Coordinates of N, CA and C in Angstrom, one line a residue:
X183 N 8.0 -9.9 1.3 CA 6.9 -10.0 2.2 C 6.6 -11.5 2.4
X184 N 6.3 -12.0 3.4 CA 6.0 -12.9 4.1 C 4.7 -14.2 3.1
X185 N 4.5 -14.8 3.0 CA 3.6 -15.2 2.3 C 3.2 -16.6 3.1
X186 N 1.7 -16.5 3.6 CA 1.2 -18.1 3.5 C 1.3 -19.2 2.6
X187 N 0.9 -20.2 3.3 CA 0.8 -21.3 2.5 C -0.2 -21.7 1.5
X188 N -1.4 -20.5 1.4 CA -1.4 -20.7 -0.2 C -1.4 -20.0 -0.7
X189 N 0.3 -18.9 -0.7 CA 1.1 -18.1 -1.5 C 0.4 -17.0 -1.4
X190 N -0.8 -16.6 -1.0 CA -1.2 -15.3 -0.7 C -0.4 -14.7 0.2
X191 N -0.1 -13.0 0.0 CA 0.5 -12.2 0.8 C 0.0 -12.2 2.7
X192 N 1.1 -12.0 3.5 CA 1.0 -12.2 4.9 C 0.3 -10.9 5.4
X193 N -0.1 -10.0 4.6 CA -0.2 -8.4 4.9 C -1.0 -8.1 3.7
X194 N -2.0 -8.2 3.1 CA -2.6 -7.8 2.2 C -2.7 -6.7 2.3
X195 N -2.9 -6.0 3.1 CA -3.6 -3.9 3.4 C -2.3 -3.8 3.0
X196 N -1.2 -4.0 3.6 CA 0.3 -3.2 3.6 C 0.7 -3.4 2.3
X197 N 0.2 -4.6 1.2 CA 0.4 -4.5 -0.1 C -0.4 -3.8 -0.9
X198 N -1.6 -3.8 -0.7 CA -2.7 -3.2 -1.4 C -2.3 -1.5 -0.8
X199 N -1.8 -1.1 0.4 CA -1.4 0.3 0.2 C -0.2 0.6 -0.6
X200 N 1.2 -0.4 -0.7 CA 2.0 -0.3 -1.9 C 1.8 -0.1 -3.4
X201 N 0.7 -0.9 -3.2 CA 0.5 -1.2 -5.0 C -0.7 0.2 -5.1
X202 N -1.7 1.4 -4.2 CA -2.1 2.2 -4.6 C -0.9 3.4 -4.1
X203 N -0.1 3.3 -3.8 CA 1.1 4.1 -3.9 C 1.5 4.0 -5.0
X204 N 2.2 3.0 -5.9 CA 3.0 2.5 -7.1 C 2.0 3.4 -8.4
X205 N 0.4 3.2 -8.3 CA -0.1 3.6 -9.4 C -0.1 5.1 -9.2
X206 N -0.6 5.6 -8.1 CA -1.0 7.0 -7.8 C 0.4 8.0 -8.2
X207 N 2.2 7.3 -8.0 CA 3.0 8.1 -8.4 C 3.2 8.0 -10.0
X208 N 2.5 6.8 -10.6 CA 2.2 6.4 -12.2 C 1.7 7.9 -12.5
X209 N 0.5 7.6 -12.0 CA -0.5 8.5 -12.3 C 0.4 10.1 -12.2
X210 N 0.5 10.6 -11.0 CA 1.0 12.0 -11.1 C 2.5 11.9 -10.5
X211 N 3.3 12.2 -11.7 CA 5.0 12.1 -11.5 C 5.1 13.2 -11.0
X212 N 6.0 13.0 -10.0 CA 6.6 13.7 -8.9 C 6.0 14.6 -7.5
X213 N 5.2 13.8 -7.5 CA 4.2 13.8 -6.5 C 4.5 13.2 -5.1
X214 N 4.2 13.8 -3.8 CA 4.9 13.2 -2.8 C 4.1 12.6 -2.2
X215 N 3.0 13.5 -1.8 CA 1.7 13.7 -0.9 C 0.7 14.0 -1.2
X216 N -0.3 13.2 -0.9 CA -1.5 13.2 -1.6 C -2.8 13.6 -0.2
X217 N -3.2 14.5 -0.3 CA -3.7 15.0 0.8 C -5.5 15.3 0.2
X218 N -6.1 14.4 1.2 CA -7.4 14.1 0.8 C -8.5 14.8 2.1
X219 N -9.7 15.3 1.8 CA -10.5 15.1 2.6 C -12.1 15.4 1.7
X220 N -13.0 15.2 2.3 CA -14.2 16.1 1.8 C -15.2 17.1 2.1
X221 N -14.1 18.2 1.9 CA -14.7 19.5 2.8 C -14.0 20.5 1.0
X222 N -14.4 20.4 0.0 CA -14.0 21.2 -0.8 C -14.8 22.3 -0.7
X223 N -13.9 23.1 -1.0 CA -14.2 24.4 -0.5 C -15.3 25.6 -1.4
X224 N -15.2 24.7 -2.4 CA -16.5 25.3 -3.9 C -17.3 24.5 -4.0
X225 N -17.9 23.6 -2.7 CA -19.2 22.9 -3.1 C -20.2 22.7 -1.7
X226 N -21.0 23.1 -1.7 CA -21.7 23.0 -0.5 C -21.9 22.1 0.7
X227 N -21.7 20.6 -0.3 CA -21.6 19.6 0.3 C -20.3 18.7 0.4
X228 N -20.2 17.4 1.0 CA -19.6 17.1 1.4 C -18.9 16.0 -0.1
X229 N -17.8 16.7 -0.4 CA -17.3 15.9 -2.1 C -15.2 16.0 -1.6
X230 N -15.3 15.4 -2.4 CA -14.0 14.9 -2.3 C -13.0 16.3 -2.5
X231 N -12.0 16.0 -2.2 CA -10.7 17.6 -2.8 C -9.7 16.9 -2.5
X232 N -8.8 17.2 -3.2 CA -7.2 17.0 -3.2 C -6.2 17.8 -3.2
X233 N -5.4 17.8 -2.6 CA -4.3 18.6 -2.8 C -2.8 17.5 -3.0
X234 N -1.9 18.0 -4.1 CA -1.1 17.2 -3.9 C 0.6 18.0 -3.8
X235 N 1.4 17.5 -3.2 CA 2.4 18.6 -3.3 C 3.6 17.3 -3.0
X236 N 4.8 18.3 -3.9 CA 6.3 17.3 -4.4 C 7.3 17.3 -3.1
X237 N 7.8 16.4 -3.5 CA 9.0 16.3 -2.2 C 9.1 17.8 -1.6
X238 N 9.5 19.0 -2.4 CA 9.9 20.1 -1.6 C 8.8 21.0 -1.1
X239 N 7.5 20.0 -1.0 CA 6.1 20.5 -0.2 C 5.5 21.9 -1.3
X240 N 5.9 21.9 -2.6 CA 5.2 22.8 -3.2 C 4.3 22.1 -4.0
X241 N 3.0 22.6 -3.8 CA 1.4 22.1 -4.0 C 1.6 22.1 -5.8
X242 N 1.3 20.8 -6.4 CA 1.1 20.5 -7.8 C -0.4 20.7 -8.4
X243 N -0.6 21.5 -9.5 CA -1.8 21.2 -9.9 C -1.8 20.1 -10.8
X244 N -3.6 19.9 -10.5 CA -3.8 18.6 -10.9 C -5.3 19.2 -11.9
X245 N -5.5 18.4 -13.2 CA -6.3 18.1 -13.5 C -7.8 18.0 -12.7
X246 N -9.2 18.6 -12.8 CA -10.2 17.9 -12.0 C -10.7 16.6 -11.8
X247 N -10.5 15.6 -12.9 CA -10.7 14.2 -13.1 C -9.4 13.5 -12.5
X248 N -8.1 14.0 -12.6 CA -7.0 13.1 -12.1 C -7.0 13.6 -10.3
X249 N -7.6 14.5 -10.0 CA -8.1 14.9 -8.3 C -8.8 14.1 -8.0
X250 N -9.9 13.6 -8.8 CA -11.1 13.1 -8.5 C -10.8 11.6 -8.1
X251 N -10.1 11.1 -9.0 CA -9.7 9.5 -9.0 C -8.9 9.4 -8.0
X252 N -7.8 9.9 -7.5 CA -7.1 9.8 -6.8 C -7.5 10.0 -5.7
X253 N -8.6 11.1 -5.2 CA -9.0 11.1 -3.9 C -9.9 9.5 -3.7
X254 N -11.0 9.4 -4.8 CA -11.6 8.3 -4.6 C -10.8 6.9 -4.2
X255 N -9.7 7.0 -5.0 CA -8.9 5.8 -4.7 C -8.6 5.6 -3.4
X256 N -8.1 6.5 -3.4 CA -7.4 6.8 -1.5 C -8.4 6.8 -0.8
X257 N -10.0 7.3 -0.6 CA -11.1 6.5 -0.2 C -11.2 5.6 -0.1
X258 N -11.6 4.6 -0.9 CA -11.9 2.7 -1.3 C -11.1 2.5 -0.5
X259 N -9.9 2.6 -0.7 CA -8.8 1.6 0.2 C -8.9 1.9 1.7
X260 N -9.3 3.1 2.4 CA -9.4 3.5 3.6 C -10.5 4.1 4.1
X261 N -11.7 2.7 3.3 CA -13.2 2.9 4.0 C -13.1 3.1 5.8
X262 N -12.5 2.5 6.6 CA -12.6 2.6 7.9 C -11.7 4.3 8.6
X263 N -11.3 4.9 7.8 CA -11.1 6.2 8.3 C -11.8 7.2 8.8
X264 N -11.7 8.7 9.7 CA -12.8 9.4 9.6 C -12.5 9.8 8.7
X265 N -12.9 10.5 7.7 CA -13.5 11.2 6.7 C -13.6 12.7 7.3
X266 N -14.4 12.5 8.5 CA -14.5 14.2 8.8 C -13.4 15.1 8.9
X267 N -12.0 14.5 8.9 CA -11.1 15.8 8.6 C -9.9 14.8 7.9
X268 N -9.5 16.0 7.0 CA -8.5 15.4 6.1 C -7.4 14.7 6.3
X269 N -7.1 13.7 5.4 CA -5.5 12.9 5.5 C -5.4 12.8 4.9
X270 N -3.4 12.9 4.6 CA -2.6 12.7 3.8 C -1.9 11.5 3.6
X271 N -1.7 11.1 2.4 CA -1.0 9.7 2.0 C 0.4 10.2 1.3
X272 N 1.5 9.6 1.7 CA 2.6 9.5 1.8 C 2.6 8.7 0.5
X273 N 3.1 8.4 -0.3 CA 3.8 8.1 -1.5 C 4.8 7.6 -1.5
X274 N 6.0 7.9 -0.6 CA 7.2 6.9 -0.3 C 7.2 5.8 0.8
X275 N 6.1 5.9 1.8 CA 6.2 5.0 2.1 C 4.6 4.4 2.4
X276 N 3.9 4.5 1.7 CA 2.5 3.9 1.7 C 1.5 4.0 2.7
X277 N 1.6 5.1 3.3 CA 1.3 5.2 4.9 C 0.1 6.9 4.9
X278 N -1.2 6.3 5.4 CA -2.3 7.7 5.7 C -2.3 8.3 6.8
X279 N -2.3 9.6 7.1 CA -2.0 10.3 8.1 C -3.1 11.1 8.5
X280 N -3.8 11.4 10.1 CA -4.5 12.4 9.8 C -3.8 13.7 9.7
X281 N -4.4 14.2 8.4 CA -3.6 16.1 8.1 C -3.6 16.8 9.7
X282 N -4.1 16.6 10.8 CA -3.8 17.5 11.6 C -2.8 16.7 12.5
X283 N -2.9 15.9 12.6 CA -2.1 15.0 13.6 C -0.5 15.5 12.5
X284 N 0.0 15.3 11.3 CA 1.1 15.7 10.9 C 1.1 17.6 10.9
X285 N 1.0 18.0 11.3 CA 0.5 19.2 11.4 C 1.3 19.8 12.6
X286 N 0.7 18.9 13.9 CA 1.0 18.8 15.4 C 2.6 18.6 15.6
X287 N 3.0 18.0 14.2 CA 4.1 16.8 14.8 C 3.7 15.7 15.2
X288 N 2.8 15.3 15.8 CA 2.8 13.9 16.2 C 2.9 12.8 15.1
X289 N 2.9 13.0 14.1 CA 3.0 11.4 13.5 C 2.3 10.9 12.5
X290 N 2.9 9.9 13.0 CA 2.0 8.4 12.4 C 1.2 8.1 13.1

């Protein structure tokens, strides 16, 4: 990666989304996709949920505290998103998606 002249990274987001990729597959091995929003479905209001599922798209359970952290993580770093419908973070290549837009096919 590219670095200025005073050795700070040229891309800080694009590393700061690497390096919460790197921990989040720490965190839950063999994990692909980490699919966040806050529409859980056993709480009235508006709280975080996770779903996460392995390369072959079969959904991993998780812990309630290792959901919790992981959605929030994936929040903090992507305060400028909507929130009102869910996205998924990619784990191989460090990249948030909205869940309906990959859904559509369209993308990235």
């Amino acid at each position: 990666m590219l670095a200025t002249p005073s050795g700070r990274s040229a891309c800080p987001h694009a590393d700061r989304h690497r390096r919460l990729a790197v921990q989040l597959a720490d965190m839950i091995p063999g994990a692909a996709t980490i699919r966040v929003g806050l529409n859980d479905p056993r709480q009235p209001w508006p709280h975080p949920h996770t779903i996460v599922k392995d390369k072959s798209g079969k959904t991993m359970e998780l812990g309630r505290v290792t959901a919790r952290v992981a959605a929030r993580w994936i929040l903090r770093v992507w305060p400028e998103a909507d929130w009102t419908q869910p996205h998924t973070f990619d784990l191989a290549d460090a990249t948030l998606t909205r869940s309906d837009l990959i859904a559509d096919g369209r993308g990235r």
